[in-house]
Amino acid sequence: MPEHKADLVILGGGSGGYACALRAAELGMSVVLVERDKLGGTCLHYGCIPTKALLHAAEVADSAREGEKVGVRSTLSGIDMAGVNSYKDGVVARLYKGLQGLVKSRKIELVAGDGRFVAPNAVEVGADRYVGGSVVLATGSYARTLPGLEIGGRVITSYEALRMDEVPEKVVVLGGGVIGVEFASVYRSFGAEVTVVEALPRLVPAEDEFCSKLLERAFRRRKIAFKTGVKFTGAKQDDHSVTVSLESGEELEADYLLVAVGRGPNTANAGFDEAGVAMERGFVLTDERLRTNLPGVYAVGDIVPGLQLAHRGFAQGIFLAEELAGLNPPVLDEAGIPRVTYCEPEVASVGLTEEQAKERYGEVQTLVYDLGGNGKSQILQTQGAIKLVKAGAEGTPGPVVGIHMVGARVGELIGEAQLVYNWDAQAEDVAALVHAHPTQNEAFGEAHLALAGKPLHSHS
């Protein structure tokens, strides 16, 4: 078997894998990057980028439909899914081409094929064996389903939803997490009747309860139906429809059932178990510096327990490349990683929920700033709020440890929010900064002014 050697062999070319490859090459390492599908992985081809393109198309549809509210005589005559898909695929293609050029320019050896981890220092692809001074496992994740619920026909996941050539009249979305509410938002904007089914008591259950309440209120205004605290029991389909059964005895009929119950680690049949990698429920276990139990073997991204976010994998990839280069980078704080759900309205957060903060600090102080007091939010005609969570009781100094926002475009505010959390800023530190007027960013400043005890455009 032909054997090829490199400083670093990476199994998986998604966000974590390619980021690690690019940074490692930049630091002078020879790198082999193995990818069985397309460079860029799920995020670029089947996740973040194409779904956000759909969400932008949905925003344009809503703007056209609602133009008269601002004196613009626009109407929405329909959705051309062929056109939407062409736009979406064009965005992906341009980014894919750019990424391929980056990898080539860094002289990274890109190996196309189904790689298998066969030893602590080796990955096999077909008849070739790639031996690395270090090996990084970065095989990503897949769309989960539920036991007994087979994907096919009118039962689809996000993969199939991204390739649909029609706008369904009725859709049931199984799962009220990030993926579920994003697709529910798209379908509603495109004109479909949508019902979200979530077994847990609220939508976006991983977020602060404040965010869930505001999102649910917004979904009611948009006539997106949702059923929380109820379990799915089965689905039957024919050529024309699918019938979804719930534990409550209710049945929902739709054109499609979109299964959005989370993502699982893509580790089956990759050789991890056989090679002795410590795992739990399919996830690869690592320490805080991303080391597995095998010497010289590391893991990044969705296969490592924690937030399944492309930018987390990306950051881990950079961290690991610098770690292997001996730069001793600081350990990533998972709570300091920003989280954004791109439905309408958006949900954005960083740091701890109020409940988590109470568990860690005992007493906390919270403040909610309503976007009704923000000029740009009124111009955008969005409703929502910003919630701050401070460590320590009212009247005592303490850093802002949680920031939770709901409203149109609040994902664009998360940059400053993550600086506040990661740099242990107090409300007074942020209140002293000048925020441009009129922007939604100004609402962020106003919230901290209020928390610092000097509210301006809010009631104390």
Coordinates of C-alpha atoms in Angstrom, one line a residue:
M1 CA 0.0 0.0 0.0
P2 CA 1.5 3.4 -1.0
E3 CA 2.3 5.5 2.1
H4 CA 2.3 9.3 2.1
K5 CA 3.7 11.3 5.1
A6 CA 2.8 14.8 6.3
D7 CA 3.1 16.8 9.5
L8 CA -0.7 16.8 9.8
V9 CA -3.4 14.5 8.4
I10 CA -7.0 15.8 8.8
L11 CA -10.0 13.6 8.2
G12 CA -12.9 15.8 7.2
G13 CA -12.9 19.1 5.1
G14 CA -15.7 20.9 6.8
S15 CA -15.5 24.1 8.9
G16 CA -13.2 22.6 11.6
G17 CA -11.1 20.5 9.2
Y18 CA -10.4 23.1 6.6
A19 CA -9.7 25.9 9.2
C20 CA -7.2 23.7 10.9
A21 CA -5.6 22.9 7.5
L22 CA -5.3 26.5 6.4
R23 CA -3.9 27.7 9.7
A24 CA -1.5 24.8 10.0
A25 CA -0.2 25.4 6.5
E26 CA 0.2 29.1 7.3
L27 CA 2.4 28.0 10.3
G28 CA 4.6 26.0 8.1
M29 CA 3.2 22.4 8.4
S30 CA 2.7 20.0 5.6
V31 CA -1.0 19.1 5.5
V32 CA -3.1 16.4 4.0
L33 CA -6.8 17.1 4.1
V34 CA -9.2 14.2 3.3
E35 CA -12.8 14.8 2.3
R36 CA -15.3 12.3 0.9
D37 CA -17.8 14.9 -0.4
K38 CA -17.1 18.5 -1.1
L39 CA -14.5 20.8 0.6
G40 CA -16.5 23.1 3.0
G41 CA -18.6 20.3 4.4
T42 CA -22.2 20.6 5.6
C43 CA -22.0 24.3 6.5
L44 CA -21.1 25.5 3.0
H45 CA -23.1 23.0 0.9
Y46 CA -26.0 21.7 3.0
G47 CA -26.3 24.0 6.1
C48 CA -25.4 27.5 7.1
I49 CA -24.9 29.1 3.7
P50 CA -27.7 27.7 1.6
T51 CA -30.3 28.0 4.5
K52 CA -29.3 31.6 5.1
A53 CA -29.7 32.3 1.3
L54 CA -33.2 30.9 1.6
L55 CA -33.9 33.1 4.6
H56 CA -32.7 36.1 2.7
A57 CA -35.1 35.2 -0.2
A58 CA -37.8 34.9 2.5
E59 CA -37.0 38.3 3.8
V60 CA -37.3 39.8 0.3
A61 CA -40.6 38.1 -0.1
D62 CA -41.9 39.6 3.1
S63 CA -40.6 43.0 2.1
A64 CA -42.5 42.8 -1.2
R65 CA -45.6 41.6 0.5
E66 CA -45.6 44.3 3.1
G67 CA -44.4 47.2 1.0
E68 CA -47.6 49.1 1.4
K69 CA -46.9 49.5 5.1
V70 CA -44.2 52.0 4.2
G71 CA -45.9 53.5 1.2
V72 CA -44.2 51.3 -1.4
R73 CA -46.7 49.8 -3.9
S74 CA -45.2 46.4 -4.1
T75 CA -46.9 43.0 -4.2
L76 CA -45.8 39.4 -4.1
S77 CA -47.0 37.5 -7.1
G78 CA -45.4 34.2 -6.1
I79 CA -42.2 32.4 -5.3
D80 CA -40.1 31.0 -8.2
M81 CA -38.3 28.1 -6.5
A82 CA -36.1 27.5 -9.6
G83 CA -35.0 31.1 -9.3
V84 CA -34.5 30.9 -5.5
N85 CA -32.5 27.7 -5.9
S86 CA -30.4 29.3 -8.7
Y87 CA -29.6 32.2 -6.4
K88 CA -28.8 29.9 -3.5
D89 CA -26.6 27.6 -5.5
G90 CA -24.8 30.6 -7.0
V91 CA -23.8 31.9 -3.6
V92 CA -22.6 28.4 -2.6
A93 CA -20.6 28.0 -5.8
R94 CA -18.8 31.3 -5.5
L95 CA -17.8 30.5 -1.9
Y96 CA -16.8 26.9 -2.8
K97 CA -14.5 28.2 -5.6
G98 CA -12.9 30.7 -3.3
L99 CA -12.3 28.0 -0.7
Q100 CA -10.7 25.6 -3.2
G101 CA -8.4 28.4 -4.3
L102 CA -7.4 29.1 -0.7
V103 CA -6.5 25.4 0.0
K104 CA -4.6 25.2 -3.3
S105 CA -2.6 28.4 -2.6
R106 CA -1.5 27.1 0.8
K107 CA -0.2 23.9 -0.9
I108 CA -2.5 21.7 1.2
E109 CA -2.8 18.2 -0.4
L110 CA -6.6 17.7 -0.8
V111 CA -7.5 14.0 -1.0
A112 CA -11.0 13.2 -2.4
G113 CA -12.3 9.9 -1.0
D114 CA -13.8 8.1 1.9
G115 CA -11.2 8.2 4.6
R116 CA -10.9 5.7 7.4
F117 CA -8.9 6.1 10.6
V118 CA -6.8 2.9 11.0
A119 CA -4.1 3.8 13.5
P120 CA -3.2 6.6 15.8
N121 CA -1.1 8.1 13.1
A122 CA -2.8 7.0 9.9
V123 CA -5.8 7.4 7.6
E124 CA -6.5 5.2 4.7
V125 CA -8.3 6.4 1.5
G126 CA -8.8 3.6 -1.0
A127 CA -5.4 2.0 -1.7
D128 CA -3.4 4.8 -0.1
R129 CA -2.2 5.4 3.4
Y130 CA -1.6 8.8 4.8
V131 CA 0.6 9.0 7.9
G132 CA 0.8 12.1 10.0
G133 CA 2.8 13.4 12.9
S134 CA -0.6 14.3 14.2
V135 CA -4.1 13.3 13.1
V136 CA -7.2 15.4 13.4
L137 CA -10.7 13.8 13.3
A138 CA -13.2 16.3 11.9
T139 CA -15.9 14.2 10.2
G140 CA -18.8 16.5 11.2
S141 CA -22.5 15.6 11.7
Y142 CA -25.6 14.3 10.0
A143 CA -29.3 15.1 10.2
R144 CA -30.9 12.9 12.9
T145 CA -34.3 11.3 12.8
L146 CA -36.3 9.5 15.4
P147 CA -36.5 5.7 16.0
G148 CA -39.0 4.2 13.5
L149 CA -39.2 7.3 11.4
E150 CA -37.7 6.7 8.0
I151 CA -36.7 9.5 5.8
G152 CA -38.0 9.4 2.3
G153 CA -40.9 10.6 0.1
R154 CA -42.8 13.2 2.0
V155 CA -40.7 12.8 5.2
I156 CA -37.6 15.0 4.7
T157 CA -34.7 16.5 6.5
S158 CA -33.0 19.8 5.9
Y159 CA -30.9 18.2 3.1
E160 CA -34.0 17.4 1.0
A161 CA -35.7 20.7 2.0
L162 CA -32.8 22.6 0.4
R163 CA -33.4 21.0 -2.9
M164 CA -37.2 21.4 -3.1
D165 CA -38.5 22.7 -6.4
E166 CA -42.0 23.7 -5.0
V167 CA -43.5 25.7 -2.2
P168 CA -45.7 23.3 -0.2
E169 CA -49.1 24.4 0.9
K170 CA -48.8 22.8 4.4
V171 CA -45.7 21.7 6.3
V172 CA -45.3 20.1 9.7
V173 CA -41.8 20.8 11.2
L174 CA -40.8 18.2 13.8
G175 CA -38.4 20.0 16.2
G176 CA -38.5 23.6 17.5
G177 CA -34.8 24.1 17.8
V178 CA -32.6 26.3 15.5
I179 CA -33.0 24.3 12.3
G180 CA -36.8 23.8 12.8
V181 CA -37.7 27.4 13.5
E182 CA -35.5 28.7 10.6
F183 CA -37.2 26.5 8.1
A184 CA -40.6 27.2 9.6
S185 CA -39.8 30.9 9.1
V186 CA -38.8 30.4 5.4
Y187 CA -41.9 28.3 4.6
R188 CA -44.2 30.8 6.2
S189 CA -42.6 33.7 4.3
F190 CA -43.0 31.7 1.1
G191 CA -46.7 31.3 1.8
A192 CA -47.1 27.9 3.4
E193 CA -49.1 27.0 6.4
V194 CA -46.7 25.8 9.0
T195 CA -47.0 23.9 12.3
V196 CA -44.0 23.3 14.5
V197 CA -44.0 20.3 16.9
E198 CA -41.6 20.4 19.8
A199 CA -41.5 17.8 22.6
L200 CA -39.9 20.2 25.1
P201 CA -42.0 22.9 26.8
R202 CA -40.9 25.8 24.5
L203 CA -39.4 26.7 21.2
V204 CA -35.6 27.2 21.0
P205 CA -35.4 25.4 24.3
A206 CA -31.6 25.8 24.5
E207 CA -32.0 29.6 24.8
D208 CA -33.0 31.7 27.7
E209 CA -36.7 31.4 28.4
F210 CA -37.0 35.1 27.6
C211 CA -36.0 34.4 24.0
S212 CA -38.5 31.6 23.7
K213 CA -41.4 33.7 24.9
L214 CA -40.6 36.5 22.5
L215 CA -40.1 34.2 19.6
E216 CA -43.4 32.4 20.3
R217 CA -45.2 35.7 20.5
A218 CA -43.7 36.7 17.1
F219 CA -44.6 33.3 15.5
R220 CA -48.2 33.8 16.7
R221 CA -48.3 37.2 14.9
R222 CA -46.9 35.6 11.8
K223 CA -49.5 32.8 12.1
I224 CA -46.9 30.1 12.4
A225 CA -48.6 27.4 14.6
F226 CA -46.6 25.5 17.1
K227 CA -47.3 22.8 19.6
T228 CA -44.9 22.5 22.5
G229 CA -44.7 19.9 25.2
V230 CA -46.2 17.2 23.0
K231 CA -44.4 14.2 21.6
F232 CA -44.5 12.8 18.0
T233 CA -45.8 9.2 17.8
G234 CA -45.8 8.4 14.1
A235 CA -46.3 9.4 10.5
K236 CA -48.0 7.8 7.6
Q237 CA -47.7 9.0 4.0
D238 CA -49.1 8.4 0.6
D239 CA -48.4 9.9 -2.8
H240 CA -50.0 13.2 -1.9
S241 CA -49.7 13.9 1.8
V242 CA -48.3 12.9 5.1
T243 CA -50.3 12.5 8.4
V244 CA -48.5 13.2 11.6
S245 CA -49.7 11.6 14.9
L246 CA -49.1 13.2 18.3
E247 CA -49.1 11.7 21.7
S248 CA -52.1 13.9 22.5
G249 CA -54.1 11.9 19.9
E250 CA -54.2 14.8 17.5
E251 CA -53.3 14.2 13.8
L252 CA -51.8 16.8 11.5
E253 CA -52.0 16.5 7.7
A254 CA -49.5 18.2 5.5
D255 CA -47.7 18.0 2.2
Y256 CA -44.4 17.4 3.9
L257 CA -43.0 16.5 7.3
L258 CA -39.6 18.2 7.9
V259 CA -37.7 16.3 10.5
A260 CA -35.4 18.8 12.4
V261 CA -34.6 16.9 15.6
G262 CA -31.0 17.8 15.7
R263 CA -27.7 16.5 14.3
G264 CA -25.7 13.4 15.3
P265 CA -21.9 12.9 15.2
N266 CA -20.8 11.5 11.9
T267 CA -18.5 8.8 13.3
A268 CA -20.0 5.5 12.3
N269 CA -17.9 3.3 10.0
A270 CA -14.9 5.7 10.2
G271 CA -12.7 3.3 12.1
F272 CA -12.7 5.3 15.4
D273 CA -14.0 2.5 17.6
E274 CA -11.7 -0.1 16.1
A275 CA -8.7 2.1 16.6
G276 CA -9.5 2.6 20.2
V277 CA -10.8 6.2 20.3
A278 CA -12.7 6.9 23.5
M279 CA -16.3 7.7 22.5
E280 CA -19.7 8.3 24.1
R281 CA -23.1 8.1 22.2
G282 CA -21.1 8.4 19.0
F283 CA -19.2 11.6 20.1
V284 CA -15.4 11.7 20.3
L285 CA -14.3 12.6 23.8
T286 CA -11.5 15.1 24.2
D287 CA -10.0 17.2 26.9
E288 CA -10.1 21.0 26.8
R289 CA -7.2 21.1 24.4
L290 CA -9.0 18.8 22.0
R291 CA -6.8 15.8 22.7
T292 CA -8.4 12.4 22.4
N293 CA -7.3 9.4 24.6
L294 CA -4.8 8.4 21.8
P295 CA -1.5 10.2 21.6
G296 CA -1.2 12.5 18.7
V297 CA -4.9 12.2 17.8
Y298 CA -7.2 15.2 18.1
A299 CA -10.8 16.0 17.3
V300 CA -12.7 19.2 16.3
G301 CA -16.2 20.3 15.4
D302 CA -19.6 18.6 15.6
I303 CA -18.1 15.2 16.7
V304 CA -16.9 16.8 19.9
P305 CA -19.6 17.2 22.6
G306 CA -20.8 20.8 22.8
L307 CA -22.4 23.4 20.6
Q308 CA -22.8 22.2 17.0
L309 CA -21.9 25.4 15.3
A310 CA -19.8 26.0 12.2
H311 CA -17.9 28.9 13.8
R312 CA -17.2 26.7 16.9
G313 CA -15.6 24.1 14.6
F314 CA -13.7 26.9 12.8
A315 CA -12.4 28.3 16.0
Q316 CA -11.4 24.9 17.3
G317 CA -9.5 24.2 14.0
I318 CA -7.5 27.4 14.4
F319 CA -6.9 26.7 18.0
L320 CA -5.6 23.2 17.3
A321 CA -3.3 24.3 14.5
E322 CA -1.7 26.8 16.9
E323 CA -1.6 24.2 19.6
L324 CA 0.3 21.8 17.4
A325 CA 2.7 24.6 16.4
G326 CA 3.5 25.2 20.0
L327 CA 1.9 28.6 20.3
N328 CA -0.1 27.6 23.5
P329 CA -3.4 29.4 22.5
P330 CA -6.0 30.0 25.2
V331 CA -8.7 27.4 25.7
L332 CA -12.0 28.2 24.1
D333 CA -14.8 29.1 26.5
E334 CA -17.9 27.4 25.0
A335 CA -20.2 29.9 26.7
G336 CA -18.3 32.7 24.9
I337 CA -19.2 31.4 21.5
P338 CA -22.0 33.5 20.0
R339 CA -25.3 31.7 19.0
V340 CA -27.7 33.0 16.3
T341 CA -31.0 31.6 15.0
Y342 CA -31.7 33.3 11.7
C343 CA -35.5 33.1 11.6
E344 CA -37.8 36.1 11.6
P345 CA -37.3 37.6 14.1
E346 CA -33.7 36.6 14.8
V347 CA -32.6 35.2 18.1
A348 CA -29.0 35.9 19.2
S349 CA -27.2 35.2 22.4
V350 CA -23.9 34.7 24.1
G351 CA -22.9 33.7 27.6
L352 CA -25.1 32.2 30.3
T353 CA -28.9 32.0 30.5
E354 CA -30.4 33.5 33.6
E355 CA -30.9 30.0 35.1
Q356 CA -27.3 29.1 34.4
A357 CA -26.0 32.3 35.9
K358 CA -28.0 31.7 39.1
E359 CA -26.5 28.2 39.3
R360 CA -23.0 29.6 39.0
Y361 CA -23.2 32.9 40.8
G362 CA -26.2 32.6 43.2
E363 CA -27.6 36.1 42.9
V364 CA -27.9 37.8 39.6
Q365 CA -29.4 41.0 38.2
T366 CA -31.3 41.2 34.9
L367 CA -32.5 44.0 32.7
V368 CA -34.7 43.9 29.6
Y369 CA -34.6 46.7 27.1
D370 CA -37.5 46.8 24.7
L371 CA -36.7 47.6 21.1
G372 CA -39.8 49.8 21.1
G373 CA -37.5 52.5 22.4
N374 CA -35.0 52.2 19.6
G375 CA -35.4 54.4 16.5
K376 CA -33.9 52.0 13.9
S377 CA -36.0 49.1 15.2
Q378 CA -39.1 51.3 14.8
I379 CA -38.0 52.1 11.2
L380 CA -37.5 48.4 10.5
Q381 CA -40.9 47.8 12.2
T382 CA -39.5 45.0 14.4
Q383 CA -40.5 44.0 17.8
G384 CA -38.2 42.4 20.4
A385 CA -35.9 43.1 23.3
I386 CA -32.4 42.8 24.7
K387 CA -31.9 41.0 28.0
L388 CA -28.8 41.4 30.1
V389 CA -27.7 39.1 32.9
K390 CA -25.2 40.5 35.4
A391 CA -23.4 38.4 38.0
G392 CA -24.2 39.6 41.5
A393 CA -27.1 41.3 43.2
E394 CA -28.4 44.7 42.2
G395 CA -26.1 47.5 43.5
T396 CA -23.0 45.3 43.6
P397 CA -20.3 45.3 40.9
G398 CA -20.2 42.4 38.5
P399 CA -19.6 41.5 34.9
V400 CA -22.4 41.0 32.3
V401 CA -22.4 37.2 31.9
G402 CA -25.4 36.7 29.6
I403 CA -26.8 38.7 26.6
H404 CA -30.0 37.5 24.9
M405 CA -31.6 39.3 22.0
V406 CA -34.7 38.9 19.9
G407 CA -35.6 41.1 16.9
A408 CA -34.9 41.6 13.2
R409 CA -31.2 41.6 12.5
V410 CA -30.1 41.3 16.1
G411 CA -27.6 38.7 14.9
E412 CA -25.5 41.6 13.7
L413 CA -25.3 42.9 17.3
I414 CA -23.6 39.7 18.5
G415 CA -20.1 40.9 17.8
E416 CA -20.1 43.5 20.5
A417 CA -22.0 41.2 22.7
Q418 CA -19.4 38.5 22.6
L419 CA -16.7 41.1 23.4
V420 CA -18.7 42.2 26.5
Y421 CA -18.9 38.6 27.7
N422 CA -15.4 37.4 26.8
W423 CA -13.7 40.5 28.3
D424 CA -15.7 40.4 31.5
A425 CA -17.0 43.9 30.9
Q426 CA -19.4 45.5 33.4
A427 CA -22.4 47.6 32.4
E428 CA -20.6 50.8 33.2
D429 CA -17.8 49.9 30.7
V430 CA -20.2 49.5 27.9
A431 CA -22.4 52.5 28.9
A432 CA -19.3 54.7 28.5
L433 CA -19.0 53.8 24.8
V434 CA -20.7 55.9 22.1
H435 CA -23.1 53.9 19.9
A436 CA -24.1 55.4 16.5
H437 CA -27.5 56.9 16.1
P438 CA -29.8 55.7 14.7
T439 CA -28.8 52.0 14.7
Q440 CA -30.0 48.9 16.4
N441 CA -26.5 48.8 18.0
E442 CA -27.7 51.8 19.9
A443 CA -30.2 49.6 21.7
F444 CA -27.3 47.5 22.9
G445 CA -25.7 50.6 24.4
E446 CA -29.0 51.8 25.9
A447 CA -29.5 48.4 27.6
H448 CA -26.2 48.8 29.3
L449 CA -26.9 52.4 30.3
A450 CA -30.1 51.2 32.0
L451 CA -28.2 48.3 33.7
A452 CA -25.6 50.8 34.9
G453 CA -28.4 52.8 36.6
K454 CA -28.8 55.6 34.1
P455 CA -31.5 54.7 31.7
L456 CA -32.2 57.1 28.8
H457 CA -34.9 55.8 26.4
S458 CA -36.3 53.3 28.8
H459 CA -38.3 53.4 32.0
S460 CA -36.3 52.7 35.1

